PDB file of C-alpha atoms in Angstrom:
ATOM      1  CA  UNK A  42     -17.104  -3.869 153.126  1.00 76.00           C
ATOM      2  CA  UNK A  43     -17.859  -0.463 153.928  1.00 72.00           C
ATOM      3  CA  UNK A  44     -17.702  -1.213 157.975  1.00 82.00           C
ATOM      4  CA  UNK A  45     -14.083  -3.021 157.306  1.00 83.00           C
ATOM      5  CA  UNK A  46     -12.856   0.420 155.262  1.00 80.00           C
ATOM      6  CA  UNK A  47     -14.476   2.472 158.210  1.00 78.00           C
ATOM      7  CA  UNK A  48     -12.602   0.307 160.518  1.00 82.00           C
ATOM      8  CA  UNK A  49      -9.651  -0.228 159.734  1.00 81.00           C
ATOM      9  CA  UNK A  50      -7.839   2.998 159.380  1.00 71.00           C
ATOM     10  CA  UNK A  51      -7.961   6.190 156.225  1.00 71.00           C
ATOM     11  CA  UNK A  52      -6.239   4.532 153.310  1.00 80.00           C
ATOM     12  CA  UNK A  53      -6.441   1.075 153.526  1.00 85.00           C
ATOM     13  CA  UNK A  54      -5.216  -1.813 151.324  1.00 87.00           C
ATOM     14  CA  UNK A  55      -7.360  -4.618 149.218  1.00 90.00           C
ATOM     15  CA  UNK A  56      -5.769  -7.275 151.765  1.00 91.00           C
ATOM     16  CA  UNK A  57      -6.474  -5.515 154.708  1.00 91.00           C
ATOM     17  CA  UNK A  58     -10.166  -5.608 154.202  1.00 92.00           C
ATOM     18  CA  UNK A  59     -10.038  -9.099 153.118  1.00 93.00           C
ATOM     19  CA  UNK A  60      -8.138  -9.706 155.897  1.00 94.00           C
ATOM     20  CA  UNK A  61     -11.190  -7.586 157.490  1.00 92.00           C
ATOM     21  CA  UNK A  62     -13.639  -9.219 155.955  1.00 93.00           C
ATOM     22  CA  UNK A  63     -12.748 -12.865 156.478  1.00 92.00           C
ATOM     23  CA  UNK A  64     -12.669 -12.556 160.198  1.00 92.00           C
ATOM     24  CA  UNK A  65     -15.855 -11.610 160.313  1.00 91.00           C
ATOM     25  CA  UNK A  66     -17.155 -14.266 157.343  1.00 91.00           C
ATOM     26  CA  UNK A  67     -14.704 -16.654 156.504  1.00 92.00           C
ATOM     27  CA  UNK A  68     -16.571 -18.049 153.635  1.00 94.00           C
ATOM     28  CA  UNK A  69     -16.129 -14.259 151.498  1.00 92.00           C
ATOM     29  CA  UNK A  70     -13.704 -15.116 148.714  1.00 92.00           C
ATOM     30  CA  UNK A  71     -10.711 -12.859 148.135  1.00 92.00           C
ATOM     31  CA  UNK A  72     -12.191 -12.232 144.512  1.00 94.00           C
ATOM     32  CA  UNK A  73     -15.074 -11.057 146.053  1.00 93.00           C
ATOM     33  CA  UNK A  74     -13.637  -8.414 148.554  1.00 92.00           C
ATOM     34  CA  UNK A  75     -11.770  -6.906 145.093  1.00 91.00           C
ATOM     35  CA  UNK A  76     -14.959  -7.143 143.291  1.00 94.00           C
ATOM     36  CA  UNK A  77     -16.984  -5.210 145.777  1.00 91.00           C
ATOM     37  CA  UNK A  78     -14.101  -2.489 146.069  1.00 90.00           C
ATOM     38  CA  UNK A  79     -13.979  -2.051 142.399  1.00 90.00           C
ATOM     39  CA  UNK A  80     -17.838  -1.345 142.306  1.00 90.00           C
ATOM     40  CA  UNK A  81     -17.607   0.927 145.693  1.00 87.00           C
ATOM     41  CA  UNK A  82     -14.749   3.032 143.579  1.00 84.00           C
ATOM     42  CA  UNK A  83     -17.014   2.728 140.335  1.00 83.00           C
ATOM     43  CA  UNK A  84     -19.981   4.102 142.558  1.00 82.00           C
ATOM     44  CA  UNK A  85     -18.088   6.686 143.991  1.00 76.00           C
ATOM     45  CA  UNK A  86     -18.651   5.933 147.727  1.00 82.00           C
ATOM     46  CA  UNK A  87     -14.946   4.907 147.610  1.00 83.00           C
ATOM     47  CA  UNK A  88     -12.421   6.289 146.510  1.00 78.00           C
ATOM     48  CA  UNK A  89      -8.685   4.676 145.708  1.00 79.00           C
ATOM     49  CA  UNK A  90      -5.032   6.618 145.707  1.00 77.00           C
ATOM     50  CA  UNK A  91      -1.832   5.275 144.804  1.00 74.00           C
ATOM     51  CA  UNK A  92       0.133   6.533 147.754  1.00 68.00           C
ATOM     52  CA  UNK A  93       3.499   4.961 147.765  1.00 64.00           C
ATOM     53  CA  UNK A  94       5.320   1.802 146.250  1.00 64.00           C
ATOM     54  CA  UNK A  95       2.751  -0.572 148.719  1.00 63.00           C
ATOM     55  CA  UNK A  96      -0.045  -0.568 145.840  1.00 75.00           C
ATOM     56  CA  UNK A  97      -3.203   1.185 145.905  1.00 83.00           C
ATOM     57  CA  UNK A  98      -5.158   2.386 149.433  1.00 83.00           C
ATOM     58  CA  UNK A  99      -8.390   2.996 149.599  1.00 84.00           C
ATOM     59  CA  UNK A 100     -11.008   5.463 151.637  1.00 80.00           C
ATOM     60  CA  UNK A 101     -14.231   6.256 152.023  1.00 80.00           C
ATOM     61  CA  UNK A 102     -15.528   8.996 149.967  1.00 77.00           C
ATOM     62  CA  UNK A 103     -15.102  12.441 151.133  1.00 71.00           C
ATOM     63  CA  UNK A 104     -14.579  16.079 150.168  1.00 57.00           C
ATOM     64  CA  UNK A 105     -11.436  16.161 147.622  1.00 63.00           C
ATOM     65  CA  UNK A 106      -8.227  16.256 149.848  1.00 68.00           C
ATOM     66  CA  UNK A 107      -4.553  15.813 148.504  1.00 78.00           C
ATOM     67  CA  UNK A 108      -1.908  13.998 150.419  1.00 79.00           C
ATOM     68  CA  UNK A 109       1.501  14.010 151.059  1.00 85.00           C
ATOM     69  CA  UNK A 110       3.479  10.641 151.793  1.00 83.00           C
ATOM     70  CA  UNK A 111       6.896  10.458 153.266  1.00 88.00           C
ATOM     71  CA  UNK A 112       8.958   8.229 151.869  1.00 86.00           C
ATOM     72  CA  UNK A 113      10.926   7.142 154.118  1.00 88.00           C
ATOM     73  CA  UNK A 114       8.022   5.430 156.728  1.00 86.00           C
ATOM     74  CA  UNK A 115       5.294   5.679 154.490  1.00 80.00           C
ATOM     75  CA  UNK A 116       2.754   8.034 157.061  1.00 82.00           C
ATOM     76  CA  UNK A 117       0.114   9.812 154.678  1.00 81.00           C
ATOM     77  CA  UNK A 118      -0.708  13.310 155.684  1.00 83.00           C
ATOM     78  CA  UNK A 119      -4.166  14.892 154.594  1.00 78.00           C
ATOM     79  CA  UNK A 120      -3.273  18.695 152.845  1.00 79.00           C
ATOM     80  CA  UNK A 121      -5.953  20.865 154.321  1.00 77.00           C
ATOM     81  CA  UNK A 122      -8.588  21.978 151.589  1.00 75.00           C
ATOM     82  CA  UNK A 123      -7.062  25.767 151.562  1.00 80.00           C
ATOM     83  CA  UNK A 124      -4.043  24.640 149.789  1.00 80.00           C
ATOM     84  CA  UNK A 125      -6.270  22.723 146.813  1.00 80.00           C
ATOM     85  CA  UNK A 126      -8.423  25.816 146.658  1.00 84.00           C
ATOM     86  CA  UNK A 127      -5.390  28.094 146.098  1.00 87.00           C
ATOM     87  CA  UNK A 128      -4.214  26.027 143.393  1.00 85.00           C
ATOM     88  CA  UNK A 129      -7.712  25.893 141.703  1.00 88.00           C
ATOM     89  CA  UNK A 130      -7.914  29.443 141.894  1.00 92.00           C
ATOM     90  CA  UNK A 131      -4.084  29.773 140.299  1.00 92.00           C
ATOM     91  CA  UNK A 132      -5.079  27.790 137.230  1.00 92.00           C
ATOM     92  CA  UNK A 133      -8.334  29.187 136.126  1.00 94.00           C
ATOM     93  CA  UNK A 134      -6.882  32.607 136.568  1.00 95.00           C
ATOM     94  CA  UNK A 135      -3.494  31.906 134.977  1.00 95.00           C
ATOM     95  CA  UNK A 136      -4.942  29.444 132.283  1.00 95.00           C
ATOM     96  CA  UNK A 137      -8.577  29.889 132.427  1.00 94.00           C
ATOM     97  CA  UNK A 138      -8.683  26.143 133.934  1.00 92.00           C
ATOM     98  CA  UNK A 139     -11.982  24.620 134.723  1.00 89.00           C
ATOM     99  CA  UNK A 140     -11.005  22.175 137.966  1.00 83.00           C
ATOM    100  CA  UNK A 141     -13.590  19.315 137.912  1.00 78.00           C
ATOM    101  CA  UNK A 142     -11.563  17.019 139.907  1.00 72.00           C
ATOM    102  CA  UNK A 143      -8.083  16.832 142.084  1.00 76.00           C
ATOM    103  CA  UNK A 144      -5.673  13.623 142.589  1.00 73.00           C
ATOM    104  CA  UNK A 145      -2.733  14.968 143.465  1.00 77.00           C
ATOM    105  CA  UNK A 146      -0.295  13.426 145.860  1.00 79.00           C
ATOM    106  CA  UNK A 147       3.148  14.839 146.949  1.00 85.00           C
ATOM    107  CA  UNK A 148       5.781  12.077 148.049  1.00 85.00           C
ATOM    108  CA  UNK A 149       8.422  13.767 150.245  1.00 90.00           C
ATOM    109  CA  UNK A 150      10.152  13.421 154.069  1.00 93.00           C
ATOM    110  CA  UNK A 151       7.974  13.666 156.667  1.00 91.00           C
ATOM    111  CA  UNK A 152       9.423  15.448 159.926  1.00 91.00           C
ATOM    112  CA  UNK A 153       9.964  13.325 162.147  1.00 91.00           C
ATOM    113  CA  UNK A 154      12.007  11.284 159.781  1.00 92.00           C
ATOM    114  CA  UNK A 155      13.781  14.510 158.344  1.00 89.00           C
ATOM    115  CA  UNK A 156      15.055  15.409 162.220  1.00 82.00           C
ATOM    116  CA  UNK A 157      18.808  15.669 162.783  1.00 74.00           C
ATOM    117  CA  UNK A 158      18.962  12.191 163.692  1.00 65.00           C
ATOM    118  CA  UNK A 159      18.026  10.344 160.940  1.00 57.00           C
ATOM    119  CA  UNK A 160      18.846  12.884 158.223  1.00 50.00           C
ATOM    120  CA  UNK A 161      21.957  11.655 157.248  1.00 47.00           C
ATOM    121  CA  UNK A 162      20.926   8.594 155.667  1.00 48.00           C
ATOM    122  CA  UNK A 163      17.895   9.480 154.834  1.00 47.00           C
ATOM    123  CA  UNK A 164      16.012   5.909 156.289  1.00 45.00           C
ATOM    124  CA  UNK A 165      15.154   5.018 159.758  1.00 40.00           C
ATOM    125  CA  UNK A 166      17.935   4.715 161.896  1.00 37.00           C
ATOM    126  CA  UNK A 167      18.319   1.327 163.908  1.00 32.00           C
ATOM    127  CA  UNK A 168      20.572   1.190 167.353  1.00 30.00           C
ATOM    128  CA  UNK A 169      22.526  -1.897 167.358  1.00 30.00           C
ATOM    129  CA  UNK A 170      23.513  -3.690 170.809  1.00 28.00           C
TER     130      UNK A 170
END
């Protein structure tokens, strides 16, 4: 399990490492690949993001990072660290605020799909023959 969420690419989905999984043992039940992710989350080694309407995604463990998804494509960006440490410092001196943990995702446009082009509808744009 940990190979297939290695493997496949950061944030991942619960069918992709079935998917994953299965080719490498077909006899691994789809309630087992959830089952194994839930205790890799529960552990820690894993951890598991909501990141746009596609359900949840899921990484390997690492220092705390935010993202930023665009919503028209769906590419996730990883904020650099500087911008979480900011905002830690901002709320323990405006609040006194202890940060033990950050989740924090920001949905937005990405650029390329915010270029001239495609702004005006705010989707991909598709040529037609």
């Amino acid at each position: 399990m940990w190979q297939a969420i290695q493997t496949i690419e950061p944030h991942c989905t619960a069918e992709q490492v079935t998917a994953w999984v299965k080719g490498a043992d077909p006899r691994v039940a789809r309630s087992t690949v959830y089952r194994i992710l839930a205790d890799l989350c529960s552990s820690g080694d894993v951890v598991v993001a909501r990141l746009d309407a596609g359900g949840l995604r899921y990484e390997l463990a690492a220092a705390e990072h935010p993202h930023a998804v665009c919503q028209v494509c769906g590419k996730v960006i990883h904020v650099g660290d500087e911008l979480l440490q900011t905002l830690e410092e901002q709320l323990a001196a405006t609040v006194g605020f202890r940060t033990v943990r950050i989740d924090l995702t920001v949905n937005g446009v990405c650029r390329d799909c915010a270029a001239p082009s495609r702004r005006t509808t705010g989707r991909p744009q598709h040529n037609h023959i």
